[in-house]
Amino acid sequence: MKTTAKAEQDMQKDEASGRDTRAAILTRAIRANVPLRKTFVQANKGAETRPGPLRDFVTGRDLRGLRAYLMIVAACSSGDKGWTTKHDSAVWARLMDIDKTASDQSARTGAWRALRRLEARNLIECSRKGTAIKVMLLREDGTGKAYDRPKGDNEENRFLQIPTTFWTQGRDEKLSLPGLALFLVVAREKHWATFPAEWAPQWYGWSPDTHERGLKQLVELEFVQTRAFKKKAPLAPLGFTIAHQYQRALITRPRKPQKKPAVLPTPG
């Protein structure tokens, strides 16, 4: 029996994990960073309401859907296959780590349901044939418009970047839903920005408590850095209050593209 148990363990070592699957998708995409329009997190100034599609993931407690969506953006936004990606439903389930806690058929069903939720939010279009599921990326703002790669040339095309190491080194697996949401919030802004919790409902569409829990987790995991500063407050006893600024730590910032080696002239 001991021999059988060891053999089973050895076989499991040869099975791809969710992280392996995510890494394979990113390797195929051939990129160091994944672009994501900032309007996914928050609408531009002047909009009737500021919260972006990210709000619905947070208020709907859909961590699985949010993680899946970010991987779809990573897989499709290279444009090699017309902003689409296609996998067997079992691969989709493993991509979302559903296979860890469900039988094969239940995991396949769970993956399809998660993708259908993304479709209902006008972020993707999906179809299936047999066990294969094909997904086409739509614009990140939830308008249902066709996707195009953001170039940063105007307000609607401003984008943040997520390094592929965020997935390949398993950092995404450590974050709760508030943590992942706040990671995107911090990534959206410049270095050393403030994120007051009291403005969270109006700016992002979730509670101050959710906002604070997300920032706290990011700091504890050392995914972001924080520093305190004095803020003038004429009605406070000391004439100031203490506020905090945040920025991404080096390990979660976009990676700089490697320079190609210079081609030396052929002698002779």
GROMACS .gro file of C-alpha atoms in nm:
model
  268
    1MET     CA    1   0.000   0.000   0.000
    2LYS     CA    2   0.288   0.236   0.073
    3THR     CA    3   0.427   0.169  -0.273
    4THR     CA    4   0.088   0.248  -0.430
    5ALA     CA    5   0.056   0.572  -0.233
    6LYS     CA    6   0.405   0.682  -0.341
    7ALA     CA    7   0.327   0.597  -0.702
    8GLU     CA    8   0.012   0.811  -0.686
    9GLN     CA    9   0.211   1.101  -0.540
   10ASP     CA   10   0.468   1.072  -0.819
   11MET     CA   11   0.190   1.073  -1.079
   12GLN     CA   12   0.037   1.387  -0.926
   13LYS     CA   13   0.371   1.564  -0.951
   14ASP     CA   14   0.354   1.518  -1.327
   15GLU     CA   15   0.010   1.680  -1.352
   16ALA     CA   16  -0.008   2.048  -1.448
   17SER     CA   17  -0.130   2.282  -1.176
   18GLY     CA   18  -0.330   2.600  -1.215
   19ARG     CA   19  -0.013   2.803  -1.189
   20ASP     CA   20   0.152   2.587  -1.456
   21THR     CA   21  -0.145   2.652  -1.684
   22ARG     CA   22  -0.138   3.026  -1.626
   23ALA     CA   23   0.236   3.032  -1.692
   24ALA     CA   24   0.191   2.841  -2.017
   25ILE     CA   25  -0.069   3.092  -2.137
   26LEU     CA   26   0.159   3.383  -2.053
   27THR     CA   27   0.454   3.216  -2.224
   28ARG     CA   28   0.247   3.175  -2.539
   29ALA     CA   29   0.147   3.542  -2.524
   30ILE     CA   30   0.519   3.638  -2.529
   31ARG     CA   31   0.509   3.951  -2.315
   32ALA     CA   32   0.660   4.092  -1.998
   33ASN     CA   33   0.355   4.295  -1.894
   34VAL     CA   34  -0.021   4.276  -1.947
   35PRO     CA   35  -0.203   4.602  -2.037
   36LEU     CA   36  -0.543   4.678  -1.885
   37ARG     CA   37  -0.743   4.993  -1.953
   38LYS     CA   38  -0.774   5.210  -1.645
   39THR     CA   39  -1.148   5.247  -1.709
   40PHE     CA   40  -1.192   4.889  -1.586
   41VAL     CA   41  -1.107   5.018  -1.238
   42GLN     CA   42  -1.253   5.367  -1.252
   43ALA     CA   43  -1.418   5.587  -1.513
   44ASN     CA   44  -1.239   5.901  -1.620
   45LYS     CA   45  -1.311   6.234  -1.451
   46GLY     CA   46  -1.632   6.393  -1.573
   47ALA     CA   47  -1.823   6.065  -1.604
   48GLU     CA   48  -2.169   6.045  -1.443
   49THR     CA   49  -2.042   5.775  -1.207
   50ARG     CA   50  -1.679   5.690  -1.132
   51PRO     CA   51  -1.683   5.316  -1.045
   52GLY     CA   52  -1.572   5.088  -1.329
   53PRO     CA   53  -1.664   4.724  -1.398
   54LEU     CA   54  -1.431   4.615  -1.117
   55ARG     CA   55  -1.700   4.722  -0.870
   56ASP     CA   56  -1.934   4.440  -0.976
   57PHE     CA   57  -1.671   4.177  -0.902
   58VAL     CA   58  -1.617   4.317  -0.554
   59THR     CA   59  -1.981   4.370  -0.460
   60GLY     CA   60  -2.068   4.032  -0.617
   61ARG     CA   61  -1.785   3.860  -0.425
   62ASP     CA   62  -1.658   3.711  -0.749
   63LEU     CA   63  -1.286   3.653  -0.690
   64ARG     CA   64  -1.285   3.357  -0.927
   65GLY     CA   65  -1.437   3.565  -1.203
   66LEU     CA   66  -1.193   3.852  -1.153
   67ARG     CA   67  -0.889   3.625  -1.161
   68ALA     CA   68  -1.025   3.455  -1.472
   69TYR     CA   69  -1.092   3.786  -1.644
   70LEU     CA   70  -0.740   3.917  -1.585
   71MET     CA   71  -0.596   3.597  -1.732
   72ILE     CA   72  -0.824   3.631  -2.037
   73VAL     CA   73  -0.690   3.982  -2.091
   74ALA     CA   74  -0.339   3.841  -2.062
   75ALA     CA   75  -0.415   3.563  -2.310
   76CYS     CA   76  -0.605   3.766  -2.569
   77SER     CA   77  -0.459   4.116  -2.573
   78SER     CA   78  -0.155   4.019  -2.782
   79GLY     CA   79  -0.392   4.009  -3.078
   80ASP     CA   80  -0.235   3.705  -3.243
   81LYS     CA   81  -0.571   3.530  -3.281
   82GLY     CA   82  -0.809   3.822  -3.316
   83TRP     CA   83  -0.839   3.890  -2.941
   84THR     CA   84  -0.958   3.534  -2.876
   85THR     CA   85  -0.837   3.229  -2.688
   86LYS     CA   86  -0.970   2.874  -2.697
   87HIS     CA   87  -0.921   2.588  -2.450
   88ASP     CA   88  -1.087   2.269  -2.336
   89SER     CA   89  -1.325   2.330  -2.045
   90ALA     CA   90  -1.096   2.122  -1.821
   91VAL     CA   91  -0.811   2.363  -1.899
   92TRP     CA   92  -1.035   2.658  -1.815
   93ALA     CA   93  -1.126   2.490  -1.485
   94ARG     CA   94  -0.760   2.434  -1.400
   95LEU     CA   95  -0.679   2.791  -1.502
   96MET     CA   96  -0.928   2.906  -1.236
   97ASP     CA   97  -0.814   2.645  -0.978
   98ILE     CA   98  -1.166   2.500  -0.970
   99ASP     CA   99  -1.024   2.150  -1.020
  100LYS     CA  100  -0.876   2.164  -0.668
  101THR     CA  101  -1.213   2.137  -0.498
  102ALA     CA  102  -1.450   1.981  -0.755
  103SER     CA  103  -1.491   1.669  -0.964
  104ASP     CA  104  -1.402   1.685  -1.332
  105GLN     CA  105  -1.755   1.752  -1.457
  106SER     CA  106  -1.838   1.996  -1.177
  107ALA     CA  107  -1.515   2.185  -1.245
  108ARG     CA  108  -1.595   2.208  -1.616
  109THR     CA  109  -1.943   2.339  -1.535
  110GLY     CA  110  -1.802   2.588  -1.285
  111ALA     CA  111  -1.560   2.726  -1.544
  112TRP     CA  112  -1.839   2.774  -1.798
  113ARG     CA  113  -2.056   2.953  -1.543
  114ALA     CA  114  -1.770   3.184  -1.446
  115LEU     CA  115  -1.716   3.276  -1.811
  116ARG     CA  116  -2.087   3.336  -1.862
  117ARG     CA  117  -2.079   3.585  -1.572
  118LEU     CA  118  -1.805   3.774  -1.751
  119GLU     CA  119  -2.014   3.772  -2.066
  120ALA     CA  120  -2.312   3.913  -1.875
  121ARG     CA  121  -2.089   4.203  -1.770
  122ASN     CA  122  -2.010   4.278  -2.138
  123LEU     CA  123  -1.640   4.203  -2.089
  124ILE     CA  124  -1.615   3.898  -2.316
  125GLU     CA  125  -1.812   3.685  -2.560
  126CYS     CA  126  -1.790   3.310  -2.515
  127SER     CA  127  -1.912   3.002  -2.699
  128ARG     CA  128  -1.858   2.631  -2.664
  129LYS     CA  129  -1.850   2.338  -2.898
  130GLY     CA  130  -1.824   1.999  -2.733
  131THR     CA  131  -1.579   2.048  -2.448
  132ALA     CA  132  -1.398   2.338  -2.615
  133ILE     CA  133  -1.472   2.693  -2.499
  134LYS     CA  134  -1.376   2.993  -2.710
  135VAL     CA  135  -1.356   3.341  -2.556
  136MET     CA  136  -1.330   3.676  -2.735
  137LEU     CA  137  -1.216   3.979  -2.538
  138LEU     CA  138  -1.429   4.296  -2.541
  139ARG     CA  139  -1.337   4.646  -2.427
  140GLU     CA  140  -1.252   4.665  -2.057
  141ASP     CA  141  -1.498   4.944  -1.976
  142GLY     CA  142  -1.798   4.707  -1.992
  143THR     CA  143  -1.965   4.887  -2.284
  144GLY     CA  144  -1.957   4.574  -2.500
  145LYS     CA  145  -1.754   4.750  -2.768
  146ALA     CA  146  -1.498   4.557  -2.971
  147TYR     CA  147  -1.157   4.528  -2.808
  148ASP     CA  148  -0.848   4.702  -2.937
  149ARG     CA  149  -0.511   4.725  -2.772
  150PRO     CA  150  -0.484   5.041  -2.557
  151LYS     CA  151  -0.212   5.275  -2.680
  152GLY     CA  152  -0.228   5.546  -2.415
  153ASP     CA  153  -0.290   5.817  -2.675
  154ASN     CA  154  -0.600   5.961  -2.503
  155GLU     CA  155  -0.800   5.934  -2.179
  156GLU     CA  156  -1.001   5.634  -2.296
  157ASN     CA  157  -0.685   5.448  -2.388
  158ARG     CA  158  -0.485   5.506  -2.071
  159PHE     CA  159  -0.378   5.173  -1.925
  160LEU     CA  160  -0.205   5.013  -1.630
  161GLN     CA  161   0.035   4.720  -1.662
  162ILE     CA  162   0.058   4.398  -1.465
  163PRO     CA  163   0.390   4.208  -1.484
  164THR     CA  164   0.356   3.845  -1.590
  165THR     CA  165   0.556   3.751  -1.279
  166PHE     CA  166   0.244   3.846  -1.083
  167TRP     CA  167   0.103   3.512  -1.203
  168THR     CA  168   0.411   3.300  -1.271
  169GLN     CA  169   0.544   3.360  -0.919
  170GLY     CA  170   0.203   3.297  -0.761
  171ARG     CA  171   0.138   3.643  -0.620
  172ASP     CA  172  -0.219   3.642  -0.752
  173GLU     CA  173  -0.289   3.329  -0.545
  174LYS     CA  174  -0.214   3.509  -0.218
  175LEU     CA  175  -0.467   3.788  -0.260
  176SER     CA  176  -0.823   3.802  -0.133
  177LEU     CA  177  -1.085   3.983  -0.340
  178PRO     CA  178  -1.029   4.319  -0.158
  179GLY     CA  179  -0.653   4.272  -0.197
  180LEU     CA  180  -0.672   4.205  -0.571
  181ALA     CA  181  -0.915   4.493  -0.626
  182LEU     CA  182  -0.692   4.737  -0.436
  183PHE     CA  183  -0.386   4.609  -0.622
  184LEU     CA  184  -0.553   4.725  -0.944
  185VAL     CA  185  -0.652   5.054  -0.781
  186VAL     CA  186  -0.293   5.126  -0.675
  187ALA     CA  187  -0.160   5.013  -1.014
  188ARG     CA  188  -0.393   5.261  -1.182
  189GLU     CA  189  -0.231   5.564  -1.018
  190LYS     CA  190   0.110   5.727  -1.012
  191HIS     CA  191   0.371   5.659  -0.744
  192TRP     CA  192   0.291   5.769  -0.390
  193ALA     CA  193  -0.080   5.838  -0.432
  194THR     CA  194  -0.338   5.860  -0.153
  195PHE     CA  195  -0.641   5.631  -0.141
  196PRO     CA  196  -0.875   5.768   0.129
  197ALA     CA  197  -1.123   5.503   0.240
  198GLU     CA  198  -1.405   5.755   0.287
  199TRP     CA  199  -1.408   5.818  -0.088
  200ALA     CA  200  -1.417   5.448  -0.181
  201PRO     CA  201  -1.799   5.426  -0.230
  202GLN     CA  202  -1.805   5.723  -0.467
  203TRP     CA  203  -1.481   5.653  -0.651
  204TYR     CA  204  -1.483   5.273  -0.674
  205GLY     CA  205  -1.824   5.150  -0.558
  206TRP     CA  206  -1.731   4.947  -0.249
  207SER     CA  207  -1.726   5.008   0.125
  208PRO     CA  208  -1.453   5.188   0.321
  209ASP     CA  209  -1.399   4.865   0.519
  210THR     CA  210  -1.333   4.665   0.201
  211HIS     CA  211  -1.097   4.940   0.086
  212GLU     CA  212  -0.897   4.937   0.408
  213ARG     CA  213  -0.875   4.556   0.421
  214GLY     CA  214  -0.741   4.548   0.068
  215LEU     CA  215  -0.470   4.806   0.136
  216LYS     CA  216  -0.374   4.634   0.462
  217GLN     CA  217  -0.324   4.300   0.288
  218LEU     CA  218  -0.112   4.456   0.014
  219VAL     CA  219   0.115   4.616   0.273
  220GLU     CA  220   0.141   4.296   0.479
  221LEU     CA  221   0.239   4.097   0.170
  222GLU     CA  222   0.485   4.372   0.072
  223PHE     CA  223   0.316   4.410  -0.267
  224VAL     CA  224   0.291   4.785  -0.204
  225GLN     CA  225   0.493   5.033  -0.002
  226THR     CA  226   0.339   5.293   0.228
  227ARG     CA  227   0.458   5.611   0.395
  228ALA     CA  228   0.293   5.853   0.637
  229PHE     CA  229   0.275   6.228   0.593
  230LYS     CA  230   0.123   6.524   0.775
  231LYS     CA  231  -0.195   6.671   0.629
  232LYS     CA  232  -0.296   7.023   0.733
  233ALA     CA  233  -0.615   7.022   0.940
  234PRO     CA  234  -0.698   7.362   1.096
  235LEU     CA  235  -0.970   7.217   1.321
  236ALA     CA  236  -0.762   6.925   1.453
  237PRO     CA  237  -0.604   6.962   1.802
  238LEU     CA  238  -0.250   6.960   1.659
  239GLY     CA  239  -0.338   7.142   1.337
  240PHE     CA  240  -0.269   6.832   1.126
  241THR     CA  241  -0.368   6.471   1.079
  242ILE     CA  242  -0.161   6.174   0.961
  243ALA     CA  243  -0.243   6.034   0.617
  244HIS     CA  244  -0.074   5.765   0.406
  245GLN     CA  245   0.050   5.733   0.051
  246TYR     CA  246   0.103   5.410  -0.141
  247GLN     CA  247   0.292   5.283  -0.441
  248ARG     CA  248   0.366   4.944  -0.589
  249ALA     CA  249   0.670   4.764  -0.457
  250LEU     CA  250   0.942   4.670  -0.706
  251ILE     CA  251   0.825   4.308  -0.726
  252THR     CA  252   0.481   4.413  -0.855
  253ARG     CA  253   0.582   4.695  -1.090
  254PRO     CA  254   0.587   4.650  -1.468
  255ARG     CA  255   0.903   4.489  -1.598
  256LYS     CA  256   1.122   4.689  -1.831
  257PRO     CA  257   1.163   4.522  -2.172
  258GLN     CA  258   1.504   4.367  -2.218
  259LYS     CA  259   1.723   4.538  -2.473
  260LYS     CA  260   1.807   4.331  -2.774
  261PRO     CA  261   2.182   4.267  -2.811
  262ALA     CA  262   2.347   4.482  -3.074
  263VAL     CA  263   2.421   4.305  -3.401
  264LEU     CA  264   2.792   4.336  -3.471
  265PRO     CA  265   2.910   4.377  -3.832
  266THR     CA  266   3.054   4.068  -3.993
  267PRO     CA  267   3.436   4.092  -4.019
  268GLY     CA  268   3.590   4.108  -4.363
   0.00000   0.00000   0.00000
